[in-house]
PDB file of C-alpha atoms in Angstrom:
ATOM      1  CA  MET G   1       1.714  10.558  77.391  1.00  0.00           C
ATOM      2  CA  PRO G   2       4.553   8.155  76.124  1.00  0.00           C
ATOM      3  CA  ASP G   3       7.146   9.531  73.815  1.00  0.00           C
ATOM      4  CA  VAL G   4       6.810   6.838  71.427  1.00  0.00           C
ATOM      5  CA  LEU G   5       4.830   8.963  69.135  1.00  0.00           C
ATOM      6  CA  ASP G   6       7.221  11.865  68.958  1.00  0.00           C
ATOM      7  CA  PRO G   7       9.282  10.427  66.099  1.00  0.00           C
ATOM      8  CA  LEU G   8       6.154  10.773  63.911  1.00  0.00           C
ATOM      9  CA  LEU G   9       6.430  14.694  64.316  1.00  0.00           C
ATOM     10  CA  THR G  10       9.576  15.131  62.616  1.00  0.00           C
ATOM     11  CA  ARG G  11       8.502  13.004  59.501  1.00  0.00           C
ATOM     12  CA  TYR G  12       4.654  13.678  59.064  1.00  0.00           C
ATOM     13  CA  ALA G  13       5.216  17.140  56.949  1.00  0.00           C
ATOM     14  CA  SER G  14       7.948  15.651  54.915  1.00  0.00           C
ATOM     15  CA  TRP G  15       6.046  12.645  53.982  1.00  0.00           C
ATOM     16  CA  LEU G  16       3.012  14.799  52.726  1.00  0.00           C
ATOM     17  CA  ALA G  17       5.740  16.976  50.694  1.00  0.00           C
ATOM     18  CA  MET G  18       7.184  14.028  48.864  1.00  0.00           C
ATOM     19  CA  PRO G  19       6.426  13.617  45.301  1.00  0.00           C
ATOM     20  CA  THR G  20       3.075  11.895  44.589  1.00  0.00           C
ATOM     21  CA  GLU G  21       4.446   8.885  43.129  1.00  0.00           C
ATOM     22  CA  ALA G  22       7.232   8.388  45.788  1.00  0.00           C
ATOM     23  CA  THR G  23       7.506   5.217  47.522  1.00  0.00           C
ATOM     24  CA  ALA G  24       9.986   3.791  49.909  1.00  0.00           C
ATOM     25  CA  ASP G  25      12.930   1.913  48.544  1.00  0.00           C
ATOM     26  CA  THR G  26      12.777  -1.595  49.778  1.00  0.00           C
ATOM     27  CA  SER G  27      14.900  -3.298  47.419  1.00  0.00           C
ATOM     28  CA  ASP G  28      17.718  -4.055  49.909  1.00  0.00           C
ATOM     29  CA  GLU G  29      15.337  -5.020  52.607  1.00  0.00           C
ATOM     30  CA  ASP G  30      15.254  -8.300  54.221  1.00  0.00           C
ATOM     31  CA  PRO G  31      11.657  -9.485  54.632  1.00  0.00           C
ATOM     32  CA  ASP G  32      12.337 -11.480  57.873  1.00  0.00           C
ATOM     33  CA  GLU G  33      13.889  -8.012  59.310  1.00  0.00           C
ATOM     34  CA  VAL G  34      10.675  -5.933  58.634  1.00  0.00           C
ATOM     35  CA  VAL G  35       9.179  -4.631  61.846  1.00  0.00           C
ATOM     36  CA  LEU G  36       5.235  -4.763  61.852  1.00  0.00           C
ATOM     37  CA  MET G  37       2.406  -3.840  64.198  1.00  0.00           C
ATOM     38  CA  PRO G  38       0.254  -7.004  63.863  1.00  0.00           C
ATOM     39  CA  MET G  39      -3.581  -6.345  64.173  1.00  0.00           C
ATOM     40  CA  VAL G  40      -6.219  -9.106  64.412  1.00  0.00           C
ATOM     41  CA  LEU G  41      -9.673  -8.497  63.439  1.00  0.00           C
ATOM     42  CA  ARG G  42     -12.426 -10.740  64.905  1.00  0.00           C
ATOM     43  CA  ILE G  43     -14.428 -12.124  62.125  1.00  0.00           C
ATOM     44  CA  GLU G  44     -16.702 -14.987  62.976  1.00  0.00           C
ATOM     45  CA  ARG G  45     -18.150 -17.018  60.377  1.00  0.00           C
ATOM     46  CA  GLY G  46     -21.834 -16.934  61.378  1.00  0.00           C
ATOM     47  CA  THR G  47     -21.923 -13.410  63.044  1.00  0.00           C
ATOM     48  CA  PRO G  48     -19.387 -11.190  61.234  1.00  0.00           C
ATOM     49  CA  PRO G  49     -19.119  -7.665  62.748  1.00  0.00           C
ATOM     50  CA  GLY G  50     -20.317  -4.463  61.144  1.00  0.00           C
ATOM     51  CA  ARG G  51     -17.580  -2.859  58.975  1.00  0.00           C
ATOM     52  CA  THR G  52     -17.689   0.405  60.486  1.00  0.00           C
ATOM     53  CA  ALA G  53     -17.600  -0.703  63.910  1.00  0.00           C
ATOM     54  CA  LEU G  54     -14.593  -2.894  63.235  1.00  0.00           C
ATOM     55  CA  LEU G  55     -12.637  -0.202  61.765  1.00  0.00           C
ATOM     56  CA  GLU G  56     -13.458   2.160  64.788  1.00  0.00           C
ATOM     57  CA  ALA G  57     -12.033  -0.585  66.857  1.00  0.00           C
ATOM     58  CA  ALA G  58      -8.866  -0.943  64.761  1.00  0.00           C
ATOM     59  CA  ALA G  59      -8.341   2.814  65.002  1.00  0.00           C
ATOM     60  CA  SER G  60      -8.609   2.744  68.653  1.00  0.00           C
ATOM     61  CA  ALA G  61      -6.592  -0.383  69.266  1.00  0.00           C
ATOM     62  CA  ALA G  62      -3.658   0.761  67.542  1.00  0.00           C
ATOM     63  CA  LEU G  63      -3.298   3.876  69.583  1.00  0.00           C
ATOM     64  CA  ALA G  64      -4.157   2.140  72.570  1.00  0.00           C
ATOM     65  CA  VAL G  65      -0.871   0.199  72.342  1.00  0.00           C
ATOM     66  CA  CYS G  66       1.070   3.403  71.996  1.00  0.00           C
ATOM     67  CA  LEU G  67      -0.574   5.060  75.031  1.00  0.00           C
ATOM     68  CA  ASP G  68      -0.530   2.140  77.275  1.00  0.00           C
ATOM     69  CA  GLU G  69       1.438   2.549  80.543  1.00  0.00           C
ATOM     70  CA  ARG G  70       3.971  -0.114  79.413  1.00  0.00           C
ATOM     71  CA  ALA G  71       4.838   2.226  76.568  1.00  0.00           C
ATOM     72  CA  GLU G  72       6.003   4.837  78.902  1.00  0.00           C
ATOM     73  CA  PRO G  73      10.013   5.510  79.240  1.00  0.00           C
ATOM     74  CA  GLY G  74      11.277   2.542  81.250  1.00  0.00           C
ATOM     75  CA  GLY G  75       8.303   0.438  80.571  1.00  0.00           C
ATOM     76  CA  GLU G  76       8.449  -3.123  79.124  1.00  0.00           C
ATOM     77  CA  TRP G  77       7.065  -1.912  75.759  1.00  0.00           C
ATOM     78  CA  HIS G  78       8.857   1.267  75.246  1.00  0.00           C
ATOM     79  CA  GLU G  79      12.057  -0.006  73.377  1.00  0.00           C
ATOM     80  CA  GLN G  80      10.252  -2.015  70.866  1.00  0.00           C
ATOM     81  CA  LEU G  81       7.537   0.799  70.152  1.00  0.00           C
ATOM     82  CA  HIS G  82       9.910   3.577  69.780  1.00  0.00           C
ATOM     83  CA  ARG G  83      12.198   1.569  67.500  1.00  0.00           C
ATOM     84  CA  TRP G  84       9.103   1.004  65.375  1.00  0.00           C
ATOM     85  CA  THR G  85       7.757   4.668  65.267  1.00  0.00           C
ATOM     86  CA  SER G  86      11.268   5.599  64.440  1.00  0.00           C
ATOM     87  CA  GLY G  87      11.239   3.812  61.329  1.00  0.00           C
ATOM     88  CA  ARG G  88       8.201   2.779  58.838  1.00  0.00           C
ATOM     89  CA  ILE G  89       5.139   2.408  60.989  1.00  0.00           C
ATOM     90  CA  ARG G  90       3.880  -0.481  59.014  1.00  0.00           C
ATOM     91  CA  LYS G  91       0.921  -2.627  60.228  1.00  0.00           C
ATOM     92  CA  VAL G  92      -0.511  -5.783  58.945  1.00  0.00           C
ATOM     93  CA  SER G  93      -4.112  -6.828  59.672  1.00  0.00           C
ATOM     94  CA  ARG G  94      -5.084 -10.726  60.021  1.00  0.00           C
ATOM     95  CA  ARG G  95      -8.447 -12.274  60.589  1.00  0.00           C
ATOM     96  CA  ALA G  96      -9.386 -14.782  63.357  1.00  0.00           C
ATOM     97  CA  ARG G  97     -12.254 -16.500  64.862  1.00  0.00           C
ATOM     98  CA  GLY G  98     -13.186 -19.154  67.656  1.00  0.00           C
ATOM     99  CA  ALA G  99     -10.054 -20.557  69.103  1.00  0.00           C
ATOM    100  CA  HIS G 100      -7.573 -18.678  66.989  1.00  0.00           C
ATOM    101  CA  TRP G 101      -9.145 -15.453  68.366  1.00  0.00           C
ATOM    102  CA  ALA G 102      -8.648 -16.709  71.884  1.00  0.00           C
ATOM    103  CA  ALA G 103      -5.182 -18.003  71.357  1.00  0.00           C
ATOM    104  CA  VAL G 104      -3.885 -14.527  70.669  1.00  0.00           C
ATOM    105  CA  GLN G 105      -5.271 -12.843  73.589  1.00  0.00           C
ATOM    106  CA  ASP G 106      -2.189 -13.680  75.844  1.00  0.00           C
ATOM    107  CA  LEU G 107       0.074 -12.134  73.440  1.00  0.00           C
ATOM    108  CA  PRO G 108       1.318  -8.312  74.352  1.00  0.00           C
ATOM    109  CA  GLY G 109      -1.288  -5.981  72.835  1.00  0.00           C
ATOM    110  CA  ARG G 110      -4.587  -4.306  73.531  1.00  0.00           C
ATOM    111  CA  THR G 111      -7.996  -5.550  72.587  1.00  0.00           C
ATOM    112  CA  VAL G 112     -10.744  -2.770  71.840  1.00  0.00           C
ATOM    113  CA  GLU G 113     -14.510  -3.686  71.265  1.00  0.00           C
ATOM    114  CA  VAL G 114     -16.942  -1.104  69.529  1.00  0.00           C
ATOM    115  CA  ASP G 115     -20.562  -2.249  69.229  1.00  0.00           C
ATOM    116  CA  GLY G 116     -19.705  -6.007  69.288  1.00  0.00           C
ATOM    117  CA  ALA G 117     -16.765  -5.512  66.952  1.00  0.00           C
ATOM    118  CA  GLU G 118     -13.353  -6.675  68.323  1.00  0.00           C
ATOM    119  CA  VAL G 119      -9.872  -5.939  67.353  1.00  0.00           C
ATOM    120  CA  ARG G 120      -6.616  -6.743  68.965  1.00  0.00           C
ATOM    121  CA  ALA G 121      -3.355  -4.779  68.231  1.00  0.00           C
ATOM    122  CA  PHE G 122      -0.045  -5.926  69.291  1.00  0.00           C
ATOM    123  CA  LEU G 123       3.291  -4.870  70.150  1.00  0.00           C
ATOM    124  CA  PRO G 124       5.410  -4.423  66.862  1.00  0.00           C
ATOM    125  CA  SER G 125       7.870  -7.030  66.136  1.00  0.00           C
ATOM    126  CA  ARG G 126      10.133  -8.184  63.388  1.00  0.00           C
ATOM    127  CA  VAL G 127       8.501 -10.653  61.040  1.00  0.00           C
ATOM    128  CA  ALA G 128      10.888 -13.353  61.847  1.00  0.00           C
ATOM    129  CA  ASP G 129       9.965 -13.010  65.698  1.00  0.00           C
ATOM    130  CA  MET G 130       6.203 -13.158  65.246  1.00  0.00           C
ATOM    131  CA  PRO G 131       4.636 -16.050  67.171  1.00  0.00           C
ATOM    132  CA  LYS G 132       2.973 -18.787  65.213  1.00  0.00           C
ATOM    133  CA  GLU G 133      -0.471 -17.717  66.949  1.00  0.00           C
ATOM    134  CA  LEU G 134      -0.338 -14.772  64.539  1.00  0.00           C
ATOM    135  CA  THR G 135       1.521 -16.049  61.448  1.00  0.00           C
ATOM    136  CA  ARG G 136      -0.979 -18.917  61.041  1.00  0.00           C
ATOM    137  CA  LEU G 137      -3.851 -16.281  60.730  1.00  0.00           C
ATOM    138  CA  GLN G 138      -4.946 -15.329  57.087  1.00  0.00           C
ATOM    139  CA  ILE G 139      -4.304 -11.851  55.890  1.00  0.00           C
ATOM    140  CA  SER G 140      -6.837 -12.305  53.048  1.00  0.00           C
ATOM    141  CA  GLY G 141     -10.495 -12.632  53.397  1.00  0.00           C
ATOM    142  CA  SER G 142     -11.225  -9.787  55.760  1.00  0.00           C
ATOM    143  CA  GLU G 143     -13.683  -8.077  53.411  1.00  0.00           C
ATOM    144  CA  LEU G 144     -16.991  -7.008  55.013  1.00  0.00           C
ATOM    145  CA  ASP G 145     -20.232  -5.508  53.490  1.00  0.00           C
ATOM    146  CA  ALA G 146     -20.517  -1.791  53.752  1.00  0.00           C
ATOM    147  CA  ASP G 147     -22.953  -0.389  56.004  1.00  0.00           C
ATOM    148  CA  GLU G 148     -24.841   3.030  56.829  1.00  0.00           C
ATOM    149  CA  PRO G 149     -23.402   4.062  60.013  1.00  0.00           C
ATOM    150  CA  GLY G 150     -25.127   7.460  59.965  1.00  0.00           C
ATOM    151  CA  PRO G 151     -23.543  10.954  61.150  1.00  0.00           C
ATOM    152  CA  PRO G 152     -20.173  10.970  63.065  1.00  0.00           C
ATOM    153  CA  ARG G 153     -20.420  11.408  66.632  1.00  0.00           C
ATOM    154  CA  PRO G 154     -19.891  14.974  67.748  1.00  0.00           C
ATOM    155  CA  ASP G 155     -17.506  14.308  70.767  1.00  0.00           C
ATOM    156  CA  ALA G 156     -14.790  12.388  68.832  1.00  0.00           C
ATOM    157  CA  PRO G 157     -12.497  12.622  65.888  1.00  0.00           C
ATOM    158  CA  VAL G 158     -13.540  11.595  62.512  1.00  0.00           C
ATOM    159  CA  LEU G 159     -11.474   9.293  60.251  1.00  0.00           C
ATOM    160  CA  TRP G 160     -12.677  10.138  56.744  1.00  0.00           C
ATOM    161  CA  LEU G 161     -11.902   7.358  54.275  1.00  0.00           C
ATOM    162  CA  ASN G 162     -10.845   8.414  50.699  1.00  0.00           C
ATOM    163  CA  PRO G 163     -14.169   8.054  48.455  1.00  0.00           C
ATOM    164  CA  HIS G 164     -12.195   7.462  45.426  1.00  0.00           C
ATOM    165  CA  VAL G 165     -10.023   4.497  46.515  1.00  0.00           C
ATOM    166  CA  PRO G 166     -11.726   1.349  47.532  1.00  0.00           C
ATOM    167  CA  MET G 167      -9.820  -0.785  50.139  1.00  0.00           C
ATOM    168  CA  SER G 168     -10.403  -3.934  51.996  1.00  0.00           C
ATOM    169  CA  ALA G 169     -11.382  -3.955  55.522  1.00  0.00           C
ATOM    170  CA  GLY G 170      -8.011  -5.267  56.594  1.00  0.00           C
ATOM    171  CA  LYS G 171      -6.163  -2.363  54.665  1.00  0.00           C
ATOM    172  CA  SER G 172      -8.571   0.322  56.014  1.00  0.00           C
ATOM    173  CA  ALA G 173      -8.017  -0.949  59.551  1.00  0.00           C
ATOM    174  CA  ALA G 174      -4.249  -0.539  59.360  1.00  0.00           C
ATOM    175  CA  GLN G 175      -4.864   2.949  57.571  1.00  0.00           C
ATOM    176  CA  VAL G 176      -7.137   4.236  60.347  1.00  0.00           C
ATOM    177  CA  GLY G 177      -4.537   3.097  62.964  1.00  0.00           C
ATOM    178  CA  HIS G 178      -2.118   5.390  61.143  1.00  0.00           C
ATOM    179  CA  ALA G 179      -4.717   8.020  61.640  1.00  0.00           C
ATOM    180  CA  THR G 180      -5.123   8.040  65.210  1.00  0.00           C
ATOM    181  CA  MET G 181      -1.462   7.850  65.974  1.00  0.00           C
ATOM    182  CA  PHE G 182      -0.840  10.998  63.820  1.00  0.00           C
ATOM    183  CA  LEU G 183      -3.651  12.797  65.505  1.00  0.00           C
ATOM    184  CA  ALA G 184      -2.246  11.994  68.929  1.00  0.00           C
ATOM    185  CA  ALA G 185       1.344  12.949  67.977  1.00  0.00           C
ATOM    186  CA  LEU G 186       0.191  16.289  66.544  1.00  0.00           C
ATOM    187  CA  LEU G 187      -1.610  17.037  69.703  1.00  0.00           C
ATOM    188  CA  HIS G 188       1.152  16.205  71.926  1.00  0.00           C
ATOM    189  CA  GLY G 189       3.576  18.071  69.899  1.00  0.00           C
ATOM    190  CA  GLU G 190       1.542  21.252  70.334  1.00  0.00           C
ATOM    191  CA  GLY G 191       1.447  20.795  74.216  1.00  0.00           C
ATOM    192  CA  ARG G 192      -2.129  19.521  74.163  1.00  0.00           C
ATOM    193  CA  ALA G 193      -1.425  16.383  75.890  1.00  0.00           C
ATOM    194  CA  ASP G 194      -4.189  16.889  78.295  1.00  0.00           C
ATOM    195  CA  GLU G 195      -6.623  16.498  75.161  1.00  0.00           C
ATOM    196  CA  VAL G 196      -4.952  13.302  74.394  1.00  0.00           C
ATOM    197  CA  ALA G 197      -5.321  12.018  78.097  1.00  0.00           C
ATOM    198  CA  ARG G 198      -9.043  12.824  78.039  1.00  0.00           C
ATOM    199  CA  TRP G 199      -9.458  10.966  74.844  1.00  0.00           C
ATOM    200  CA  SER G 200      -7.621   8.048  76.200  1.00  0.00           C
ATOM    201  CA  ALA G 201      -9.462   7.983  79.410  1.00  0.00           C
ATOM    202  CA  ALA G 202     -12.883   7.819  77.531  1.00  0.00           C
ATOM    203  CA  GLY G 203     -11.572   4.725  75.576  1.00  0.00           C
ATOM    204  CA  LEU G 204     -10.061   6.618  72.453  1.00  0.00           C
ATOM    205  CA  PRO G 205     -13.660   6.909  70.674  1.00  0.00           C
ATOM    206  CA  CYS G 206     -13.508   7.878  66.905  1.00  0.00           C
ATOM    207  CA  SER G 207     -15.973   7.786  64.116  1.00  0.00           C
ATOM    208  CA  VAL G 208     -14.844   6.128  60.690  1.00  0.00           C
ATOM    209  CA  ARG G 209     -16.811   7.369  57.766  1.00  0.00           C
ATOM    210  CA  THR G 210     -16.316   7.489  54.002  1.00  0.00           C
ATOM    211  CA  ALA G 211     -16.095  11.043  52.864  1.00  0.00           C
ATOM    212  CA  ASP G 212     -18.327  12.640  50.054  1.00  0.00           C
ATOM    213  CA  PRO G 213     -16.116  14.059  47.306  1.00  0.00           C
ATOM    214  CA  ALA G 214     -16.763  17.529  48.348  1.00  0.00           C
ATOM    215  CA  THR G 215     -15.682  17.057  52.017  1.00  0.00           C
ATOM    216  CA  TRP G 216     -12.607  15.089  50.767  1.00  0.00           C
ATOM    217  CA  ALA G 217     -11.511  17.885  48.384  1.00  0.00           C
ATOM    218  CA  ARG G 218     -12.141  20.676  51.023  1.00  0.00           C
ATOM    219  CA  LEU G 219     -10.089  18.810  53.836  1.00  0.00           C
ATOM    220  CA  LEU G 220      -7.211  17.543  51.650  1.00  0.00           C
ATOM    221  CA  PRO G 221      -3.950  19.295  52.928  1.00  0.00           C
ATOM    222  CA  GLY G 222      -2.161  18.954  49.563  1.00  0.00           C
ATOM    223  CA  ASP G 223       1.403  20.197  50.263  1.00  0.00           C
ATOM    224  CA  ASP G 224       0.320  22.340  53.180  1.00  0.00           C
ATOM    225  CA  ALA G 225       0.032  20.006  56.115  1.00  0.00           C
ATOM    226  CA  GLU G 226       0.543  22.851  58.588  1.00  0.00           C
ATOM    227  CA  THR G 227      -2.261  24.946  57.380  1.00  0.00           C
ATOM    228  CA  ALA G 228      -4.749  21.778  57.205  1.00  0.00           C
ATOM    229  CA  TRP G 229      -3.669  20.993  60.770  1.00  0.00           C
ATOM    230  CA  ARG G 230      -4.223  24.590  62.268  1.00  0.00           C
ATOM    231  CA  ARG G 231      -7.313  25.406  60.311  1.00  0.00           C
ATOM    232  CA  ASP G 232      -9.199  22.212  59.845  1.00  0.00           C
ATOM    233  CA  GLY G 233      -7.520  19.787  62.688  1.00  0.00           C
ATOM    234  CA  VAL G 234      -6.596  17.581  59.755  1.00  0.00           C
ATOM    235  CA  ALA G 235      -3.880  14.916  59.670  1.00  0.00           C
ATOM    236  CA  ALA G 236      -3.525  12.796  56.439  1.00  0.00           C
ATOM    237  CA  VAL G 237      -2.349   9.435  55.949  1.00  0.00           C
ATOM    238  CA  ARG G 238      -0.303   9.013  52.946  1.00  0.00           C
ATOM    239  CA  ASP G 239       0.372   5.337  51.912  1.00  0.00           C
ATOM    240  CA  ALA G 240       3.676   4.023  50.569  1.00  0.00           C
ATOM    241  CA  GLY G 241       2.084   1.713  48.089  1.00  0.00           C
ATOM    242  CA  PHE G 242       3.111  -1.687  49.368  1.00  0.00           C
ATOM    243  CA  THR G 243      -0.441  -3.107  48.981  1.00  0.00           C
ATOM    244  CA  GLU G 244      -3.802  -2.422  47.309  1.00  0.00           C
ATOM    245  CA  VAL G 245      -3.241   1.261  46.449  1.00  0.00           C
ATOM    246  CA  ASP G 246      -0.551   3.346  44.373  1.00  0.00           C
ATOM    247  CA  PRO G 247       2.409   4.996  46.168  1.00  0.00           C
ATOM    248  CA  GLY G 248       1.519   8.432  47.433  1.00  0.00           C
ATOM    249  CA  THR G 249      -2.290   7.773  47.968  1.00  0.00           C
ATOM    250  CA  VAL G 250      -3.916   9.606  50.723  1.00  0.00           C
ATOM    251  CA  THR G 251      -5.948   6.960  52.082  1.00  0.00           C
ATOM    252  CA  VAL G 252      -7.414   8.648  55.560  1.00  0.00           C
ATOM    253  CA  LEU G 253      -7.960  12.006  56.757  1.00  0.00           C
ATOM    254  CA  GLY G 254      -8.032  12.213  60.560  1.00  0.00           C
ATOM    255  CA  GLN G 255     -10.064  15.106  61.761  1.00  0.00           C
ATOM    256  CA  TRP G 256      -9.741  16.297  65.382  1.00  0.00           C
ATOM    257  CA  ARG G 257     -12.911  17.746  66.741  1.00  0.00           C
TER     258      ARG G 257
END
């Protein structure tokens, strides 16, 4: 497994231990120097995808980039990915259809399809360096109707969305992408790289579901991330509050099963 996810291990527990209202200080940040992983959601006008399937594709695509053989040490993607995961793992979701979707397929990244829903995650880059094929795509307008996906599949991790915090499909796509990365990093850190390899070989399947309040309360790690992981196989995604949600909000609980 590529080592690009290793930097997440040293920061994961400290993120959860920060004060709830804490957020990153970006007052001196040059917007053009921000490094992001772009994710493009395919949303055709007449045939939009199912919301759950699209989020599941997004979760798998983000991790697929990190586990790609080109992310291995010495690979052409390794340096950019390692630099990104050593800082703030920001993602931005954009939407595309038709010719604009076709135009981004040649850019470095991985496309995942789930039940007809397609998402492509790209190699992270500075905002100033992003190609026009990506920057011309809209960030807003990615909302999709809620669906009823049924019980989670038993042979894949579950990514539980916070039932108390509404998020757009674009925001949710980025958050579930964080969750799969944390799960893979924690497994690898415990010497369970074989489990990650099997997951990858199967196509990185996952189930995205909105938790009911009781499940959310039971699985929420609080300030004891280590116990939550060892007892329930749960990794939490805590948002910095740049968009849509308040700083410190736990948006997703990834549960390895």
